[in-house]
CSV table of C-alpha atoms in Angstrom, one decimal:
chain,number,residue,atom,x,y,z
A,1,MET,CA,-22.1,-14.2,23.6
A,2,PRO,CA,-20.9,-15.3,20.1
A,3,HIS,CA,-18.2,-18.0,19.8
A,4,PRO,CA,-14.7,-16.5,19.4
A,5,LEU,CA,-14.1,-18.3,16.1
A,6,LEU,CA,-17.3,-16.7,14.7
A,7,ILE,CA,-16.0,-13.3,15.8
A,8,VAL,CA,-12.6,-14.0,14.1
A,9,SER,CA,-14.3,-15.2,11.0
A,10,LEU,CA,-16.5,-12.1,10.8
A,11,ALA,CA,-13.6,-9.7,11.5
A,12,ALA,CA,-11.4,-11.4,8.8
A,13,LEU,CA,-14.3,-11.3,6.3
A,14,ILE,CA,-14.8,-7.6,7.0
A,15,GLY,CA,-11.1,-6.9,6.5
A,16,ALA,CA,-11.1,-9.0,3.3
A,17,VAL,CA,-14.1,-6.9,1.9
A,18,ILE,CA,-12.3,-3.6,2.8
A,19,ALA,CA,-9.1,-4.7,1.2
A,20,GLY,CA,-11.0,-6.1,-1.8
A,21,VAL,CA,-12.9,-2.8,-2.3
A,22,GLY,CA,-9.6,-0.9,-2.1
A,23,ALA,CA,-8.1,-3.1,-4.8
A,24,TYR,CA,-11.3,-2.9,-6.9
A,25,LYS,CA,-11.2,0.9,-6.9
A,26,VAL,CA,-7.8,1.0,-8.6
A,27,ARG,CA,-8.3,-2.0,-10.9
A,28,ASP,CA,-8.2,0.1,-14.0
A,29,VAL,CA,-4.8,1.7,-13.2
A,30,ASN,CA,-3.4,0.6,-16.6
A,31,ARG,CA,-6.1,2.7,-18.3
A,32,TRP,CA,-5.8,5.7,-16.0
A,33,PRO,CA,-4.8,9.0,-17.7
A,34,THR,CA,-1.2,10.1,-17.3
A,35,ALA,CA,0.3,13.4,-16.4
A,36,GLU,CA,3.7,15.0,-15.8
A,37,ALA,CA,4.5,15.5,-12.2
A,38,THR,CA,7.4,17.2,-10.4
A,39,VAL,CA,9.1,15.4,-7.5
A,40,THR,CA,8.9,17.8,-4.6
A,41,HIS,CA,10.2,15.6,-1.8
A,42,ALA,CA,12.2,12.3,-1.6
A,43,GLU,CA,13.4,10.6,1.5
A,44,VAL,CA,14.2,7.2,3.0
A,45,ARG,CA,12.7,6.5,6.4
A,46,LEU,CA,13.2,3.7,8.8
A,47,ALA,CA,9.8,2.0,9.3
A,48,GLU,CA,8.6,2.2,12.9
A,49,ALA,CA,6.9,-0.9,14.3
A,50,GLN,CA,5.8,-1.9,17.7
A,51,ARG,CA,8.2,-4.5,19.0
A,52,HIS,CA,7.7,-7.1,21.6
A,53,GLN,CA,10.6,-7.6,23.9
A,54,ARG,CA,11.2,-11.2,22.9
A,55,GLU,CA,11.1,-10.4,19.2
A,56,ARG,CA,13.4,-7.3,19.2
A,57,ASP,CA,16.4,-9.0,17.8
A,58,ASP,CA,14.6,-11.1,15.2
A,59,GLN,CA,12.7,-8.3,13.5
A,60,GLN,CA,14.2,-7.1,10.3
A,61,ARG,CA,14.5,-3.4,9.7
A,62,ARG,CA,12.3,-2.0,6.8
A,63,TYR,CA,13.2,1.2,5.0
A,64,LEU,CA,10.5,3.2,3.3
A,65,ALA,CA,11.1,5.2,0.1
A,66,LEU,CA,8.7,8.1,0.3
A,67,LEU,CA,8.1,10.4,-2.6
A,68,ARG,CA,5.9,13.5,-2.9
A,69,PHE,CA,5.1,15.1,-6.2
A,70,GLU,CA,2.9,17.8,-7.7
A,71,ALA,CA,1.0,17.8,-11.0
A,72,THR,CA,-1.4,20.1,-12.8
A,73,ILE,CA,-4.5,18.2,-13.8
A,74,ASP,CA,-7.4,19.9,-15.5
A,75,GLY,CA,-6.0,23.3,-14.5
A,76,ARG,CA,-5.8,22.3,-10.8
A,77,ARG,CA,-2.5,21.9,-8.9
A,78,ILE,CA,-2.6,18.6,-7.1
A,79,GLN,CA,-0.2,17.2,-4.6
A,80,SER,CA,0.2,13.5,-3.9
A,81,ASP,CA,2.7,10.9,-2.7
A,82,ASN,CA,3.5,7.3,-3.5
A,83,ALA,CA,1.7,5.9,-0.5
A,84,GLY,CA,-1.9,6.0,-1.7
A,85,PHE,CA,-1.9,3.4,-4.4
A,86,ASP,CA,-0.4,0.3,-2.7
A,87,GLY,CA,1.6,1.7,0.1
A,88,VAL,CA,5.1,3.2,0.2
A,89,PRO,CA,7.7,0.9,-1.2
A,90,SER,CA,9.7,-0.8,1.5
A,91,PHE,CA,13.1,-2.4,1.4
A,92,THR,CA,15.1,-4.6,3.8
A,93,ARG,CA,18.3,-2.8,2.9
A,94,GLN,CA,18.8,0.9,3.1
A,95,GLU,CA,21.0,0.8,0.0
A,96,ASP,CA,18.0,-0.5,-2.1
A,97,ALA,CA,15.8,2.2,-0.7
A,98,ASP,CA,18.4,4.8,-1.5
A,99,ALA,CA,18.8,3.4,-5.1
A,100,TYR,CA,15.0,3.7,-5.6
A,101,ILE,CA,15.0,7.3,-4.4
A,102,ALA,CA,18.0,8.1,-6.6
A,103,ASP,CA,15.7,7.4,-9.6
A,104,TYR,CA,13.5,10.3,-8.5
A,105,PRO,CA,15.6,13.3,-7.6
A,106,VAL,CA,13.7,16.4,-6.2
A,107,GLY,CA,12.8,18.7,-9.1
A,108,SER,CA,12.7,15.9,-11.7
A,109,VAL,CA,9.7,15.4,-13.9
A,110,VAL,CA,8.1,12.0,-13.8
A,111,ARG,CA,5.1,10.5,-15.6
A,112,VAL,CA,2.3,9.5,-13.2
A,113,ARG,CA,-1.0,7.8,-13.6
A,114,TYR,CA,-3.9,9.3,-11.7
A,115,SER,CA,-7.4,8.2,-10.9
A,116,PRO,CA,-10.0,9.9,-13.0
A,117,ARG,CA,-12.4,9.8,-10.0
A,118,LYS,CA,-9.9,11.0,-7.4
A,119,PRO,CA,-6.8,12.7,-9.0
A,120,GLU,CA,-5.1,12.9,-5.7
A,121,LEU,CA,-4.5,9.2,-6.0
A,122,MET,CA,-1.5,8.8,-8.2
A,123,HIS,CA,0.8,6.0,-9.2
A,124,VAL,CA,4.4,6.5,-10.2
A,125,GLY,CA,6.3,3.9,-12.1
A,126,ASN,CA,5.2,1.0,-14.2
A,127,ALA,CA,1.4,0.4,-14.3
A,128,SER,CA,0.5,-2.6,-12.2
A,129,LEU,CA,-2.2,-4.0,-10.0
A,130,PRO,CA,-2.2,-3.4,-6.2
A,131,TRP,CA,-0.8,-6.8,-5.4
A,132,GLY,CA,-0.4,-6.0,-1.7
A,133,ARG,CA,-4.1,-5.3,-1.4
A,134,ILE,CA,-5.1,-8.2,-3.5
A,135,GLY,CA,-2.9,-10.5,-1.4
A,136,LEU,CA,-4.3,-9.1,1.9
A,137,ALA,CA,-7.8,-9.6,0.7
A,138,GLY,CA,-7.1,-13.2,-0.3
A,139,PHE,CA,-5.3,-14.0,3.0
A,140,LEU,CA,-8.1,-12.6,5.1
A,141,LEU,CA,-10.8,-14.4,3.0
A,142,VAL,CA,-9.0,-17.7,3.6
A,143,ALA,CA,-8.6,-16.9,7.3
A,144,SER,CA,-12.3,-16.1,7.5
A,145,LEU,CA,-13.3,-19.3,5.8
A,146,GLY,CA,-10.9,-21.3,7.9
A,147,ALA,CA,-12.2,-19.9,11.2
A,148,PHE,CA,-15.8,-20.4,10.0
A,149,ALA,CA,-15.0,-24.0,9.1
A,150,LEU,CA,-13.4,-24.7,12.5
A,151,PHE,CA,-16.5,-23.1,14.1
A,152,SER,CA,-18.8,-25.3,12.0
A,153,PHE,CA,-16.9,-28.5,12.9
A,154,LYS,CA,-16.7,-27.7,16.6
A,155,THR,CA,-20.4,-27.0,17.1
């Protein structure tokens, strides 16, 4: 049976590759075409997380600001949301999430960037890189290398 540190190293490396590929697919977001989209749904949700009994009081609540919108691209009506690019924006205070949602009332028209390869993947707001995915890939890569280094020194 393989050593547990080797398994951890391999699993973290696989996670880093998956997160890295996800970030690579949207690397050109600043050059994506733009379209006008209509906001069809806007809501704030309390994020649900599995809680351990001992951590229940220490965990901070997270509020998710979910938007759905519809655009016509190349003659096709396409529906999307703000979760596909880098995840739904989350806030520690409900007031902040409500303020974010207030900028996108239902029925308003917003400019979105969409992936030329997959128009269902849209980004609303300022063009940016998917920092969440890039950070996750970096963290997992460091964890993978660290676990492999520990394995190498122990054997």
